[in-house]
């Protein structure tokens, strides 16, 4: 394959080249930045591959700004953050340019081993002379409250299939690759909103300057970073209990998403009624154990769930289906992600109110719908925004 990775070679160099996202809020924040303003950082969040990081780089190129990047997964302790981000936030550029400080993958600051990292970053934001742009998948984790309260929040949507298709088509045309529109659309759909993964796939599959249907069909069977497609192949296409049992060993998706993937694709793969009935019996029993974990915190049942979802479903068929089946994610996975984001916004608002009123967060969550009704009064809303220091996203949640 050789050469520069296409995700870098074809990275946008201005906001107009970014597909699927509106960068006007980001651009305005950077251009109008004042070191005395209240919110001195912008927290951009959304699912993987939707363009968070490349959008910051595109704006830096467009506005001729120096960019200082720090990946939070690599530099996450108090000393590391102070040495890199802290220094950059106060020192002028060596080239006399204005600059942006990018803190990428905030989610990488994980837990106890990173003690002090969040507090250090919050202090850097407070004193920064330059705009700080932060990216994250989930900004509403309670451990990020200090950062969230100091930041403007901007949500990036998962890219639509047509958005990814346009990106792939543009690259394929520039690389003079022979392709069919149908082939590119299949490739776009397979990556479920992740443009970065789709571009990597395109580069790997077109080393001979041609995108062949056979190569696309075999995509789910190649051993890439243990994604869901690969896991489903191990379960559905294997009759080896050990191979099936290992299907989810390195898959990042949580159990809720695994259930949804299996539920969506089982009827496509298991076409014989008896096979399908046995498989769904295993899926339903796994769901019973999942309920017991939620109700009684019996975490030892996790191994039962995994065995039922993998080896249990794999052994439910009399023989494997030799036909090629195109697996796809259910739309419910994305809906589940959005619902989780909304619930976390609700919790974040409740935490702010509870702190101000010295009450219990759980009780505030129960009564927050009354607050939405009261928020319709403009005078009350303005006072509440000021008192709780609500960000734009929290205000939108209360309005809608």
Short mmCIF file of N, CA, C and O in Angstrom, two decimals, residues 98-208:
data_model
loop_
_atom_site.label_atom_id
_atom_site.label_comp_id
_atom_site.label_asym_id
_atom_site.label_seq_id
_atom_site.Cartn_x
_atom_site.Cartn_y
_atom_site.Cartn_z
N UNK A 98 -0.89 33.31 16.12
CA UNK A 98 -1.83 32.91 17.14
C UNK A 98 -1.90 31.38 17.12
O UNK A 98 -1.50 30.75 16.15
N UNK A 99 -2.44 30.79 18.17
CA UNK A 99 -2.46 29.33 18.18
C UNK A 99 -3.70 28.76 18.85
O UNK A 99 -4.43 29.47 19.56
N UNK A 100 -3.91 27.49 18.59
CA UNK A 100 -4.99 26.72 19.20
C UNK A 100 -4.33 25.58 19.97
O UNK A 100 -3.39 24.96 19.49
N UNK A 101 -4.85 25.30 21.15
CA UNK A 101 -4.38 24.13 21.91
C UNK A 101 -5.46 23.07 21.79
O UNK A 101 -6.62 23.29 22.13
N UNK A 102 -5.08 21.90 21.27
CA UNK A 102 -6.03 20.81 21.07
C UNK A 102 -5.75 19.71 22.09
O UNK A 102 -4.67 19.14 22.13
N UNK A 103 -6.75 19.42 22.91
CA UNK A 103 -6.69 18.28 23.84
C UNK A 103 -7.57 17.20 23.23
O UNK A 103 -8.80 17.28 23.28
N UNK A 104 -6.94 16.20 22.64
CA UNK A 104 -7.68 15.18 21.90
C UNK A 104 -8.00 13.98 22.79
O UNK A 104 -7.18 13.60 23.64
N UNK A 105 -9.18 13.40 22.60
CA UNK A 105 -9.61 12.18 23.29
C UNK A 105 -9.59 12.33 24.81
O UNK A 105 -8.90 11.62 25.53
N UNK A 106 -10.39 13.28 25.29
CA UNK A 106 -10.50 13.51 26.73
C UNK A 106 -10.87 12.23 27.47
O UNK A 106 -10.45 12.03 28.62
N UNK A 107 -11.64 11.35 26.83
CA UNK A 107 -12.06 10.10 27.46
C UNK A 107 -10.87 9.26 27.91
O UNK A 107 -11.02 8.38 28.76
N UNK A 108 -9.68 9.53 27.34
CA UNK A 108 -8.49 8.77 27.69
C UNK A 108 -8.01 9.01 29.12
O UNK A 108 -7.24 8.21 29.66
N UNK A 109 -8.46 10.10 29.74
CA UNK A 109 -8.15 10.31 31.16
C UNK A 109 -9.11 9.43 31.93
O UNK A 109 -10.28 9.77 32.11
N UNK A 110 -8.61 8.29 32.37
CA UNK A 110 -9.52 7.21 32.76
C UNK A 110 -9.97 7.22 34.22
O UNK A 110 -11.15 7.26 34.51
N UNK A 111 -9.07 7.18 35.15
CA UNK A 111 -9.54 6.99 36.51
C UNK A 111 -8.50 7.28 37.57
O UNK A 111 -7.77 8.25 37.49
N UNK A 112 -8.42 6.41 38.54
CA UNK A 112 -7.59 6.66 39.72
C UNK A 112 -6.11 6.85 39.36
O UNK A 112 -5.42 7.64 39.98
N UNK A 113 -5.65 6.11 38.34
CA UNK A 113 -4.24 6.22 37.98
C UNK A 113 -3.92 7.59 37.38
O UNK A 113 -2.76 7.98 37.28
N UNK A 114 -4.97 8.32 36.96
CA UNK A 114 -4.77 9.64 36.36
C UNK A 114 -5.13 10.75 37.34
O UNK A 114 -5.51 11.85 36.94
N UNK A 115 -5.01 10.45 38.63
CA UNK A 115 -5.43 11.41 39.65
C UNK A 115 -4.76 12.77 39.43
O UNK A 115 -3.56 12.86 39.26
N UNK A 116 -5.55 13.79 39.45
CA UNK A 116 -5.03 15.15 39.30
C UNK A 116 -5.06 15.66 37.89
O UNK A 116 -4.92 16.87 37.67
N UNK A 117 -5.25 14.77 36.90
CA UNK A 117 -5.22 15.19 35.50
C UNK A 117 -6.35 16.13 35.14
O UNK A 117 -6.14 17.17 34.49
N UNK A 118 -7.56 15.82 35.56
CA UNK A 118 -8.72 16.66 35.25
C UNK A 118 -8.61 18.02 35.93
O UNK A 118 -8.85 19.07 35.32
N UNK A 119 -8.21 18.01 37.20
CA UNK A 119 -8.05 19.27 37.94
C UNK A 119 -6.98 20.15 37.30
O UNK A 119 -7.13 21.37 37.19
N UNK A 120 -5.89 19.51 36.85
CA UNK A 120 -4.81 20.26 36.20
C UNK A 120 -5.29 20.88 34.89
O UNK A 120 -4.98 22.04 34.59
N UNK A 121 -6.07 20.12 34.12
CA UNK A 121 -6.57 20.64 32.86
C UNK A 121 -7.55 21.79 33.10
O UNK A 121 -7.53 22.79 32.37
N UNK A 122 -8.38 21.67 34.11
CA UNK A 122 -9.32 22.75 34.45
C UNK A 122 -8.57 24.02 34.81
O UNK A 122 -8.97 25.13 34.43
N UNK A 123 -7.45 23.89 35.52
CA UNK A 123 -6.64 25.05 35.89
C UNK A 123 -5.98 25.67 34.68
O UNK A 123 -5.89 26.90 34.56
N UNK A 124 -5.52 24.83 33.74
CA UNK A 124 -4.92 25.33 32.50
C UNK A 124 -5.94 26.13 31.70
O UNK A 124 -5.64 27.22 31.18
N UNK A 125 -7.15 25.63 31.60
CA UNK A 125 -8.22 26.32 30.87
C UNK A 125 -8.47 27.70 31.48
O UNK A 125 -8.61 28.70 30.76
N UNK A 126 -8.53 27.75 32.78
CA UNK A 126 -8.82 29.00 33.48
C UNK A 126 -7.80 30.09 33.17
O UNK A 126 -8.13 31.27 33.04
N UNK A 127 -6.54 29.70 33.02
CA UNK A 127 -5.47 30.69 32.85
C UNK A 127 -5.02 30.85 31.40
O UNK A 127 -4.15 31.67 31.11
N UNK A 128 -5.60 30.11 30.47
CA UNK A 128 -5.10 30.08 29.09
C UNK A 128 -5.27 31.42 28.37
O UNK A 128 -6.33 32.05 28.44
N UNK A 129 -4.23 31.80 27.65
CA UNK A 129 -4.29 33.01 26.81
C UNK A 129 -4.75 32.67 25.39
O UNK A 129 -4.95 33.56 24.57
N UNK A 130 -4.95 31.37 25.12
CA UNK A 130 -5.31 30.92 23.78
C UNK A 130 -6.51 29.97 23.85
O UNK A 130 -6.73 29.31 24.87
N UNK A 131 -7.29 29.89 22.79
CA UNK A 131 -8.45 28.98 22.80
C UNK A 131 -8.02 27.52 22.92
O UNK A 131 -7.06 27.09 22.28
N UNK A 132 -8.71 26.78 23.77
CA UNK A 132 -8.44 25.36 23.96
C UNK A 132 -9.62 24.58 23.39
O UNK A 132 -10.76 24.79 23.76
N UNK A 133 -9.33 23.67 22.47
CA UNK A 133 -10.35 22.83 21.85
C UNK A 133 -10.15 21.41 22.38
O UNK A 133 -9.04 20.87 22.33
N UNK A 134 -11.21 20.82 22.89
CA UNK A 134 -11.15 19.49 23.50
C UNK A 134 -12.11 18.57 22.76
O UNK A 134 -13.23 18.96 22.44
N UNK A 135 -11.67 17.35 22.48
CA UNK A 135 -12.57 16.39 21.84
C UNK A 135 -12.86 15.24 22.80
O UNK A 135 -12.01 14.86 23.62
N UNK A 136 -14.07 14.69 22.68
CA UNK A 136 -14.47 13.57 23.54
C UNK A 136 -15.61 12.82 22.90
O UNK A 136 -16.35 13.36 22.07
N UNK A 137 -15.75 11.55 23.26
CA UNK A 137 -16.91 10.78 22.83
C UNK A 137 -18.08 11.02 23.78
O UNK A 137 -19.21 11.18 23.37
N UNK A 138 -17.78 11.05 25.07
CA UNK A 138 -18.83 11.21 26.08
C UNK A 138 -18.43 12.28 27.09
O UNK A 138 -17.71 11.99 28.05
N UNK A 139 -18.87 13.52 26.92
CA UNK A 139 -18.47 14.59 27.83
C UNK A 139 -19.26 14.60 29.12
O UNK A 139 -18.90 15.32 30.05
N UNK A 140 -20.34 13.80 29.20
CA UNK A 140 -21.22 13.88 30.36
C UNK A 140 -20.87 12.87 31.45
O UNK A 140 -21.64 12.70 32.39
N UNK A 141 -19.72 12.23 31.34
CA UNK A 141 -19.22 11.43 32.44
C UNK A 141 -19.00 12.36 33.63
O UNK A 141 -18.45 13.45 33.48
N UNK A 142 -19.41 11.94 34.82
CA UNK A 142 -19.34 12.81 35.99
C UNK A 142 -17.93 13.29 36.29
O UNK A 142 -17.73 14.38 36.82
N UNK A 143 -16.93 12.50 35.90
CA UNK A 143 -15.54 12.90 36.20
C UNK A 143 -15.10 14.11 35.38
O UNK A 143 -14.10 14.76 35.71
N UNK A 144 -15.85 14.44 34.32
CA UNK A 144 -15.49 15.58 33.48
C UNK A 144 -16.28 16.85 33.84
O UNK A 144 -16.28 17.81 33.07
N UNK A 145 -16.96 16.85 34.97
CA UNK A 145 -17.81 17.99 35.34
C UNK A 145 -17.04 19.30 35.36
O UNK A 145 -17.53 20.34 34.88
N UNK A 146 -15.82 19.30 35.91
CA UNK A 146 -15.03 20.53 36.00
C UNK A 146 -14.71 21.08 34.61
O UNK A 146 -14.72 22.30 34.40
N UNK A 147 -14.39 20.20 33.68
CA UNK A 147 -14.08 20.62 32.32
C UNK A 147 -15.34 21.10 31.62
O UNK A 147 -15.35 22.12 30.93
N UNK A 148 -16.41 20.36 31.79
CA UNK A 148 -17.69 20.69 31.14
C UNK A 148 -18.18 22.08 31.57
O UNK A 148 -18.66 22.86 30.75
N UNK A 149 -18.02 22.38 32.83
CA UNK A 149 -18.51 23.65 33.35
C UNK A 149 -17.69 24.85 32.87
O UNK A 149 -18.15 25.98 32.92
N UNK A 150 -16.49 24.59 32.39
CA UNK A 150 -15.63 25.67 31.90
C UNK A 150 -15.63 25.76 30.38
O UNK A 150 -14.89 26.56 29.82
N UNK A 151 -16.45 24.93 29.73
CA UNK A 151 -16.38 24.82 28.28
C UNK A 151 -17.71 25.10 27.59
O UNK A 151 -18.78 24.87 28.15
N UNK A 152 -17.59 25.59 26.35
CA UNK A 152 -18.73 25.61 25.45
C UNK A 152 -18.83 24.22 24.85
O UNK A 152 -17.83 23.65 24.40
N UNK A 153 -20.02 23.63 24.84
CA UNK A 153 -20.19 22.29 24.30
C UNK A 153 -20.78 22.33 22.90
O UNK A 153 -21.72 23.07 22.64
N UNK A 154 -20.19 21.55 22.01
CA UNK A 154 -20.70 21.43 20.64
C UNK A 154 -20.80 19.96 20.30
O UNK A 154 -19.83 19.22 20.42
N UNK A 155 -21.98 19.55 19.87
CA UNK A 155 -22.21 18.14 19.54
C UNK A 155 -22.06 17.90 18.04
O UNK A 155 -22.68 18.59 17.24
N UNK A 156 -21.22 16.93 17.68
CA UNK A 156 -21.08 16.49 16.30
C UNK A 156 -21.93 15.23 16.11
O UNK A 156 -21.87 14.31 16.92
N UNK A 157 -22.72 15.21 15.06
CA UNK A 157 -23.57 14.08 14.77
C UNK A 157 -22.75 12.97 14.08
O UNK A 157 -21.75 13.24 13.42
N UNK A 158 -23.22 11.74 14.25
CA UNK A 158 -22.64 10.64 13.46
C UNK A 158 -22.90 10.91 12.00
O UNK A 158 -23.96 11.40 11.62
N UNK A 159 -21.92 10.64 11.16
CA UNK A 159 -22.07 10.91 9.73
C UNK A 159 -23.07 9.95 9.09
O UNK A 159 -23.13 8.77 9.43
N UNK A 160 -23.87 10.47 8.17
CA UNK A 160 -24.80 9.65 7.41
C UNK A 160 -24.04 8.86 6.35
O UNK A 160 -22.92 9.22 5.96
N UNK A 161 -24.65 7.79 5.87
CA UNK A 161 -24.02 6.97 4.83
C UNK A 161 -23.67 7.80 3.61
O UNK A 161 -22.58 7.65 3.02
N UNK A 162 -24.56 8.71 3.21
CA UNK A 162 -24.30 9.54 2.03
C UNK A 162 -23.12 10.49 2.25
O UNK A 162 -22.38 10.80 1.31
N UNK A 163 -22.94 10.97 3.50
CA UNK A 163 -21.78 11.82 3.81
C UNK A 163 -20.49 11.04 3.59
O UNK A 163 -19.54 11.53 2.95
N UNK A 164 -20.44 9.81 4.12
CA UNK A 164 -19.24 8.99 3.98
C UNK A 164 -19.03 8.61 2.52
O UNK A 164 -17.89 8.58 2.02
N UNK A 165 -20.12 8.33 1.81
CA UNK A 165 -20.02 8.03 0.38
C UNK A 165 -19.36 9.17 -0.37
O UNK A 165 -18.48 8.95 -1.22
N UNK A 166 -19.76 10.42 -0.08
CA UNK A 166 -19.18 11.59 -0.76
C UNK A 166 -17.68 11.70 -0.47
O UNK A 166 -16.88 12.05 -1.34
N UNK A 167 -17.30 11.43 0.78
CA UNK A 167 -15.88 11.48 1.16
C UNK A 167 -15.09 10.42 0.39
O UNK A 167 -14.02 10.69 -0.18
N UNK A 168 -15.61 9.19 0.36
CA UNK A 168 -14.93 8.10 -0.34
C UNK A 168 -14.86 8.36 -1.84
O UNK A 168 -13.84 8.09 -2.48
N UNK A 169 -15.93 8.90 -2.40
CA UNK A 169 -15.97 9.18 -3.84
C UNK A 169 -14.91 10.23 -4.21
O UNK A 169 -14.20 10.09 -5.23
N UNK A 170 -14.80 11.26 -3.39
CA UNK A 170 -13.82 12.31 -3.66
C UNK A 170 -12.40 11.75 -3.65
O UNK A 170 -11.58 12.06 -4.53
N UNK A 171 -12.11 10.89 -2.69
CA UNK A 171 -10.77 10.29 -2.60
C UNK A 171 -10.53 9.34 -3.77
O UNK A 171 -9.47 9.35 -4.39
N UNK A 172 -11.54 8.50 -4.06
CA UNK A 172 -11.40 7.53 -5.15
C UNK A 172 -11.16 8.23 -6.49
O UNK A 172 -10.34 7.77 -7.31
N UNK A 173 -11.84 9.34 -6.73
CA UNK A 173 -11.64 10.10 -7.97
C UNK A 173 -10.23 10.67 -8.05
O UNK A 173 -9.58 10.61 -9.10
N UNK A 174 -9.75 11.21 -6.95
CA UNK A 174 -8.40 11.79 -6.95
C UNK A 174 -7.33 10.72 -7.11
O UNK A 174 -6.26 10.98 -7.68
N UNK A 175 -7.58 9.52 -6.59
CA UNK A 175 -6.62 8.43 -6.70
C UNK A 175 -6.78 7.64 -8.00
O UNK A 175 -6.07 6.66 -8.22
N UNK A 176 -7.76 8.07 -8.84
CA UNK A 176 -8.03 7.40 -10.12
C UNK A 176 -8.31 5.90 -9.93
O UNK A 176 -7.77 5.04 -10.62
N UNK A 177 -9.20 5.62 -8.97
CA UNK A 177 -9.59 4.25 -8.67
C UNK A 177 -10.85 3.88 -9.45
O UNK A 177 -11.78 4.68 -9.55
N UNK A 178 -10.87 2.67 -9.99
CA UNK A 178 -12.08 2.19 -10.66
C UNK A 178 -13.04 1.68 -9.58
O UNK A 178 -12.66 0.86 -8.73
N UNK A 179 -14.27 2.16 -9.62
CA UNK A 179 -15.23 1.76 -8.58
C UNK A 179 -16.64 1.88 -9.14
O UNK A 179 -16.89 2.52 -10.16
N UNK A 180 -17.57 1.27 -8.42
CA UNK A 180 -18.99 1.47 -8.71
C UNK A 180 -19.59 2.24 -7.54
O UNK A 180 -19.14 2.08 -6.39
N UNK A 181 -20.59 3.04 -7.82
CA UNK A 181 -21.25 3.78 -6.74
C UNK A 181 -21.82 2.83 -5.70
O UNK A 181 -21.76 3.09 -4.49
N UNK A 182 -22.35 1.71 -6.16
CA UNK A 182 -22.91 0.72 -5.23
C UNK A 182 -21.83 0.18 -4.29
O UNK A 182 -22.06 0.03 -3.08
N UNK A 183 -20.64 -0.09 -4.84
CA UNK A 183 -19.55 -0.59 -4.01
C UNK A 183 -19.14 0.39 -2.94
O UNK A 183 -18.92 0.01 -1.78
N UNK A 184 -19.03 1.67 -3.32
CA UNK A 184 -18.66 2.69 -2.34
C UNK A 184 -19.73 2.84 -1.26
O UNK A 184 -19.42 3.06 -0.09
N UNK A 185 -20.99 2.74 -1.65
CA UNK A 185 -22.08 2.87 -0.67
C UNK A 185 -22.11 1.70 0.31
O UNK A 185 -22.38 1.89 1.50
N UNK A 186 -21.79 0.51 -0.19
CA UNK A 186 -21.70 -0.65 0.71
C UNK A 186 -20.59 -0.42 1.73
O UNK A 186 -20.75 -0.66 2.93
N UNK A 187 -19.45 0.07 1.25
CA UNK A 187 -18.32 0.35 2.12
C UNK A 187 -18.68 1.43 3.14
O UNK A 187 -18.32 1.33 4.32
N UNK A 188 -19.42 2.44 2.71
CA UNK A 188 -19.84 3.52 3.61
C UNK A 188 -20.78 2.98 4.69
O UNK A 188 -20.65 3.33 5.87
N UNK A 189 -21.71 2.12 4.30
CA UNK A 189 -22.68 1.57 5.26
C UNK A 189 -21.99 0.68 6.29
O UNK A 189 -22.35 0.67 7.46
N UNK A 190 -21.00 -0.09 5.84
CA UNK A 190 -20.34 -1.04 6.73
C UNK A 190 -19.68 -0.37 7.92
O UNK A 190 -19.50 -0.99 8.97
N UNK A 191 -19.30 0.88 7.77
CA UNK A 191 -18.54 1.55 8.84
C UNK A 191 -19.41 2.38 9.76
O UNK A 191 -18.90 3.10 10.62
N UNK A 192 -20.72 2.33 9.58
CA UNK A 192 -21.70 2.85 10.55
C UNK A 192 -21.35 4.23 11.10
O UNK A 192 -21.26 4.44 12.30
N UNK A 193 -21.13 5.19 10.20
CA UNK A 193 -20.90 6.56 10.64
C UNK A 193 -19.46 6.94 10.91
O UNK A 193 -19.16 8.09 11.24
N UNK A 194 -18.53 6.00 10.77
CA UNK A 194 -17.11 6.25 11.08
C UNK A 194 -16.35 6.47 9.77
O UNK A 194 -15.94 5.52 9.10
N UNK A 195 -16.13 7.74 9.42
CA UNK A 195 -15.45 8.07 8.16
C UNK A 195 -14.00 7.63 8.18
O UNK A 195 -13.46 7.19 7.16
N UNK A 196 -13.35 7.75 9.33
CA UNK A 196 -11.94 7.37 9.42
C UNK A 196 -11.76 5.89 9.08
O UNK A 196 -10.87 5.52 8.30
N UNK A 197 -12.61 5.03 9.64
CA UNK A 197 -12.53 3.59 9.36
C UNK A 197 -12.82 3.31 7.89
O UNK A 197 -12.18 2.45 7.27
N UNK A 198 -13.78 4.03 7.31
CA UNK A 198 -14.15 3.83 5.91
C UNK A 198 -13.00 4.19 4.98
O UNK A 198 -12.73 3.48 3.99
N UNK A 199 -12.31 5.29 5.27
CA UNK A 199 -11.17 5.72 4.44
C UNK A 199 -10.04 4.69 4.52
O UNK A 199 -9.41 4.35 3.52
N UNK A 200 -9.77 4.22 5.75
CA UNK A 200 -8.74 3.19 5.91
C UNK A 200 -9.08 1.94 5.12
O UNK A 200 -8.23 1.33 4.47
N UNK A 201 -10.35 1.54 5.16
CA UNK A 201 -10.79 0.36 4.40
C UNK A 201 -10.58 0.57 2.90
O UNK A 201 -10.12 -0.31 2.19
N UNK A 202 -10.96 1.76 2.43
CA UNK A 202 -10.82 2.06 1.00
C UNK A 202 -9.36 1.95 0.57
O UNK A 202 -9.05 1.38 -0.49
N UNK A 203 -8.46 2.47 1.36
CA UNK A 203 -7.04 2.43 0.99
C UNK A 203 -6.52 0.99 0.97
O UNK A 203 -5.77 0.61 0.07
N UNK A 204 -6.94 0.19 1.94
CA UNK A 204 -6.48 -1.20 2.00
C UNK A 204 -7.02 -2.02 0.83
O UNK A 204 -6.31 -2.83 0.23
N UNK A 205 -8.28 -1.78 0.48
CA UNK A 205 -8.93 -2.61 -0.54
C UNK A 205 -8.62 -2.20 -1.97
O UNK A 205 -8.99 -2.92 -2.91
N UNK A 206 -7.95 -1.06 -2.17
CA UNK A 206 -7.73 -0.58 -3.54
C UNK A 206 -6.25 -0.44 -3.88
O UNK A 206 -5.85 0.46 -4.62
N UNK A 207 -5.45 -1.32 -3.34
CA UNK A 207 -4.01 -1.27 -3.64
C UNK A 207 -3.77 -1.47 -5.14
O UNK A 207 -2.78 -0.97 -5.69
N UNK A 208 -4.69 -2.17 -5.82
CA UNK A 208 -4.55 -2.39 -7.27
C UNK A 208 -5.34 -1.38 -8.09
O UNK A 208 -5.63 -1.59 -9.27
#
